[in-house]
Tab-separated table of C-alpha atoms in Angstrom:
chain	number	residue	atom	x	y	z
A	1	UNK	CA	87.430	54.159	-74.798
A	2	UNK	CA	88.195	56.708	-72.168
A	3	UNK	CA	84.510	57.543	-71.847
A	4	UNK	CA	83.610	53.891	-71.558
A	5	UNK	CA	86.201	53.451	-68.812
A	6	UNK	CA	84.978	56.465	-66.971
A	7	UNK	CA	81.443	55.134	-67.115
A	8	UNK	CA	82.660	51.789	-65.788
A	9	UNK	CA	84.500	53.494	-63.006
A	10	UNK	CA	81.407	55.552	-62.142
A	11	UNK	CA	79.303	52.427	-62.182
A	12	UNK	CA	81.761	50.746	-59.901
A	13	UNK	CA	81.800	53.655	-57.482
A	14	UNK	CA	78.053	53.870	-57.501
A	15	UNK	CA	77.708	50.150	-56.918
A	16	UNK	CA	80.237	50.306	-54.092
A	17	UNK	CA	78.303	53.150	-52.460
A	18	UNK	CA	75.045	51.277	-52.828
A	19	UNK	CA	76.588	48.164	-51.299
A	20	UNK	CA	78.050	50.172	-48.406
A	21	UNK	CA	74.687	51.859	-47.707
A	22	UNK	CA	72.976	48.456	-47.848
A	23	UNK	CA	75.454	46.987	-45.409
A	24	UNK	CA	75.093	49.948	-43.088
A	25	UNK	CA	71.293	49.726	-43.212
A	26	UNK	CA	71.501	45.995	-42.693
A	27	UNK	CA	73.736	46.475	-39.665
A	28	UNK	CA	71.238	48.986	-38.190
A	29	UNK	CA	68.384	46.566	-38.750
A	30	UNK	CA	70.376	43.765	-37.142
A	31	UNK	CA	71.142	45.986	-34.187
A	32	UNK	CA	67.449	46.860	-33.873
A	33	UNK	CA	66.527	43.197	-34.055
A	34	UNK	CA	69.068	42.346	-31.354
A	35	UNK	CA	67.815	45.187	-29.180
A	36	UNK	CA	64.208	44.056	-29.626
A	37	UNK	CA	65.162	40.460	-28.912
A	38	UNK	CA	66.999	41.471	-25.757
A	39	UNK	CA	64.066	43.570	-24.615
A	40	UNK	CA	61.600	40.790	-25.291
A	41	UNK	CA	63.772	38.304	-23.458
A	42	UNK	CA	63.990	40.677	-20.522
A	43	UNK	CA	60.220	41.040	-20.414
A	44	UNK	CA	59.785	37.281	-20.423
A	45	UNK	CA	62.327	36.791	-17.654
A	46	UNK	CA	60.756	39.374	-15.288
A	47	UNK	CA	57.622	37.287	-14.452
A	48	UNK	CA	59.753	34.226	-13.931
A	49	UNK	CA	62.001	36.069	-11.502
A	50	UNK	CA	58.964	37.484	-9.720
A	51	UNK	CA	57.428	34.013	-9.448
A	52	UNK	CA	60.615	32.420	-8.187
A	53	UNK	CA	61.562	35.222	-5.803
A	54	UNK	CA	60.551	35.347	-2.116
A	55	UNK	CA	56.974	36.386	-1.334
A	56	UNK	CA	57.290	39.792	0.277
A	57	UNK	CA	53.572	40.652	0.252
A	58	UNK	CA	52.240	41.496	3.703
A	59	UNK	CA	49.729	39.044	5.059
A	60	UNK	CA	47.225	40.215	7.676
A	61	UNK	CA	47.905	38.829	11.112
A	62	UNK	CA	45.415	38.564	13.915
A	63	UNK	CA	46.583	40.838	16.674
A	64	UNK	CA	44.731	40.794	19.986
A	65	UNK	CA	42.707	43.871	20.700
A	66	UNK	CA	44.201	46.132	23.319
A	67	UNK	CA	42.569	45.634	26.665
A	68	UNK	CA	40.793	48.569	28.177
A	69	UNK	CA	38.811	49.135	31.287
A	70	UNK	CA	36.553	51.582	29.504
A	71	UNK	CA	33.120	49.956	29.297
A	72	UNK	CA	32.284	52.074	26.194
A	73	UNK	CA	35.174	50.505	24.258
A	74	UNK	CA	34.898	46.868	25.393
A	75	UNK	CA	31.168	46.723	25.126
A	76	UNK	CA	31.018	45.294	28.471
A	77	UNK	CA	28.226	46.683	30.843
A	78	UNK	CA	29.108	49.687	33.098
A	79	UNK	CA	29.210	48.819	36.821
A	80	UNK	CA	26.101	49.620	38.922
A	81	UNK	CA	25.437	50.024	42.622
A	82	UNK	CA	24.126	46.437	42.789
A	83	UNK	CA	26.872	44.729	40.800
A	84	UNK	CA	28.946	42.288	42.856
A	85	UNK	CA	26.569	42.393	45.849
A	86	UNK	CA	24.890	39.364	47.378
A	87	UNK	CA	21.183	38.676	47.621
A	88	UNK	CA	19.033	39.899	50.505
A	89	UNK	CA	19.804	36.581	52.206
A	90	UNK	CA	23.550	37.136	51.809
A	91	UNK	CA	23.385	40.730	53.018
A	92	UNK	CA	21.332	39.701	56.065
A	93	UNK	CA	23.853	36.946	56.841
A	94	UNK	CA	26.685	39.482	56.710
A	95	UNK	CA	25.005	41.731	59.297
A	96	UNK	CA	25.812	40.736	62.894
A	97	UNK	CA	22.512	42.118	64.171
A	98	UNK	CA	20.501	39.893	61.784
A	99	UNK	CA	21.891	36.466	62.668
A	100	UNK	CA	18.586	35.261	64.177
A	101	UNK	CA	16.680	36.374	61.082
A	102	UNK	CA	19.118	34.413	58.921
A	103	UNK	CA	18.524	31.312	61.026
A	104	UNK	CA	14.724	31.500	60.938
A	105	UNK	CA	14.764	32.132	57.166
A	106	UNK	CA	16.658	28.871	56.794
A	107	UNK	CA	14.329	27.040	59.183
A	108	UNK	CA	11.276	28.296	57.289
A	109	UNK	CA	12.713	27.113	53.958
A	110	UNK	CA	12.667	30.627	52.464
A	111	UNK	CA	16.354	30.884	51.588
A	112	UNK	CA	15.934	29.727	47.996
A	113	UNK	CA	12.903	31.982	47.473
A	114	UNK	CA	14.710	35.089	48.704
A	115	UNK	CA	17.735	34.309	46.529
A	116	UNK	CA	15.682	34.626	43.353
A	117	UNK	CA	15.692	37.733	41.170
A	118	UNK	CA	12.935	39.502	43.069
A	119	UNK	CA	13.295	42.340	43.663
A	120	UNK	CA	12.264	42.386	47.327
A	121	UNK	CA	11.976	44.944	50.076
A	122	UNK	CA	12.662	43.259	53.409
A	123	UNK	CA	11.842	44.741	56.797
A	124	UNK	CA	14.407	42.825	58.846
A	125	UNK	CA	13.964	42.450	62.635
A	126	UNK	CA	17.159	42.565	64.665
A	127	UNK	CA	18.381	39.874	67.047
A	128	UNK	CA	17.152	42.086	69.889
A	129	UNK	CA	13.698	42.204	68.299
A	130	UNK	CA	13.517	38.409	68.224
A	131	UNK	CA	14.865	38.281	71.790
A	132	UNK	CA	11.782	40.193	72.959
A	133	UNK	CA	9.677	37.190	71.998
A	134	UNK	CA	9.614	34.659	74.854
A	135	UNK	CA	12.089	31.872	74.339
A	136	UNK	CA	9.375	29.246	74.641
A	137	UNK	CA	7.442	30.887	71.816
A	138	UNK	CA	10.544	31.043	69.612
A	139	UNK	CA	11.218	27.363	70.176
A	140	UNK	CA	7.617	26.509	69.372
A	141	UNK	CA	7.789	28.447	66.079
A	142	UNK	CA	10.872	26.485	65.009
A	143	UNK	CA	9.124	23.131	65.337
A	144	UNK	CA	8.330	21.398	62.008
A	145	UNK	CA	4.579	21.427	62.697
A	146	UNK	CA	4.655	25.221	63.003
A	147	UNK	CA	6.765	25.878	59.932
A	148	UNK	CA	3.836	27.291	57.935
A	149	UNK	CA	3.146	29.841	60.681
A	150	UNK	CA	6.812	30.818	60.693
A	151	UNK	CA	6.736	31.232	56.915
A	152	UNK	CA	3.662	33.423	57.201
A	153	UNK	CA	5.328	35.668	59.790
A	154	UNK	CA	8.517	36.044	57.744
A	155	UNK	CA	6.609	36.627	54.488
A	156	UNK	CA	4.783	39.460	56.233
A	157	UNK	CA	8.159	41.227	56.419
A	158	UNK	CA	8.693	40.960	52.639
A	159	UNK	CA	7.238	43.402	50.095
A	160	UNK	CA	7.455	42.518	46.384
A	161	UNK	CA	9.422	45.194	44.544
A	162	UNK	CA	12.294	47.400	45.618
A	163	UNK	CA	11.425	50.427	47.730
A	164	UNK	CA	14.190	52.614	49.091
A	165	UNK	CA	13.438	54.584	52.243
A	166	UNK	CA	12.740	57.783	50.275
A	167	UNK	CA	10.217	55.865	48.129
A	168	UNK	CA	8.131	54.731	51.080
A	169	UNK	CA	4.889	56.612	51.553
A	170	UNK	CA	2.295	56.562	54.278
A	171	UNK	CA	-0.369	53.980	53.625
A	172	UNK	CA	-0.780	50.260	53.192
A	173	UNK	CA	1.675	48.170	51.201
A	174	UNK	CA	0.935	44.605	50.112
A	175	UNK	CA	3.300	41.921	51.416
A	176	UNK	CA	4.270	38.454	50.241
A	177	UNK	CA	2.047	37.017	53.006
A	178	UNK	CA	-1.049	38.390	51.283
A	179	UNK	CA	-1.790	40.865	54.071
A	180	UNK	CA	-0.717	44.532	53.884
A	181	UNK	CA	1.456	46.401	56.355
A	182	UNK	CA	0.708	49.930	57.413
A	183	UNK	CA	3.566	52.358	56.715
A	184	UNK	CA	3.745	55.732	58.450
A	185	UNK	CA	6.306	58.227	57.182
A	186	UNK	CA	7.135	61.151	59.465
A	187	UNK	CA	9.279	63.455	57.384
A	188	UNK	CA	9.637	66.027	60.151
A	189	UNK	CA	11.126	63.413	62.489
A	190	UNK	CA	12.851	61.617	59.619
A	191	UNK	CA	11.242	58.399	60.786
A	192	UNK	CA	9.507	55.464	59.113
A	193	UNK	CA	7.271	53.042	61.017
A	194	UNK	CA	5.896	49.737	59.755
A	195	UNK	CA	2.921	48.774	61.933
A	196	UNK	CA	4.438	48.992	65.419
A	197	UNK	CA	8.071	48.628	64.281
A	198	UNK	CA	10.475	51.475	63.568
A	199	UNK	CA	13.076	51.464	60.803
A	200	UNK	CA	16.429	51.894	62.533
A	201	UNK	CA	18.769	51.356	59.586
A	202	UNK	CA	17.428	51.822	56.058
A	203	UNK	CA	18.708	50.963	52.596
A	204	UNK	CA	20.998	47.962	52.916
A	205	UNK	CA	21.406	47.369	49.198
A	206	UNK	CA	21.375	43.827	47.796
A	207	UNK	CA	21.580	42.438	44.275
A	208	UNK	CA	17.891	41.516	44.315
A	209	UNK	CA	16.404	44.177	46.546
A	210	UNK	CA	16.858	46.290	49.650
A	211	UNK	CA	16.740	45.680	53.423
A	212	UNK	CA	15.410	48.060	56.055
A	213	UNK	CA	16.317	46.977	59.575
A	214	UNK	CA	13.441	47.319	62.102
A	215	UNK	CA	13.358	47.077	65.883
A	216	UNK	CA	10.384	44.698	66.275
A	217	UNK	CA	9.018	41.505	64.789
A	218	UNK	CA	5.933	42.418	62.742
A	219	UNK	CA	3.066	39.978	63.230
A	220	UNK	CA	0.394	39.500	60.552
A	221	UNK	CA	-3.286	39.751	61.497
A	222	UNK	CA	-4.645	36.620	63.094
A	223	UNK	CA	-1.266	35.328	64.311
A	224	UNK	CA	-0.887	35.259	68.080
A	225	UNK	CA	2.341	34.202	69.746
């Protein structure tokens, strides 16, 4: 009987220990399940919070480019000697000694022609040069019936192309009138003559050419005043 009781007691103790270990293992598993569930719930909540939260991503904004005067940065063209200047007509009009030339250009109807791109080289007679022509002759040239003669005279002062004073060479140069002028360059005297006229002020730069002021009106062959 004692042995049977001892066995029963041992069975009871063993069963109790087994039950305790089972409960402990069960509690650990429950804790792991709770931890996993909490973690999973946290992972599911994160995207929701991110979607509902304020959008902090930077969006590109159009900022105006900094202004610069450097032509290499802006792409704009670099300034030249001709930029901002007027045409040969404008430059002649701005010279006090060329007021008569400006008037006869207008009377001959050559203003629009000489405002085109050109370029042109103009041998421009001064007011004094025109004054050497008798007044009666000047008045006759300004009459409508003599406009073609006036145009021919003025065109004889215009050379197609741009020739600075240091580019002029002795010899004949074709003019817009169809007849050449005779250029004589005296380097020793630093003087340029065009037929019988002398260049007194060279290289008045214009946007569409250059003006050389001369001291006489140059007459084309066959024109008598």
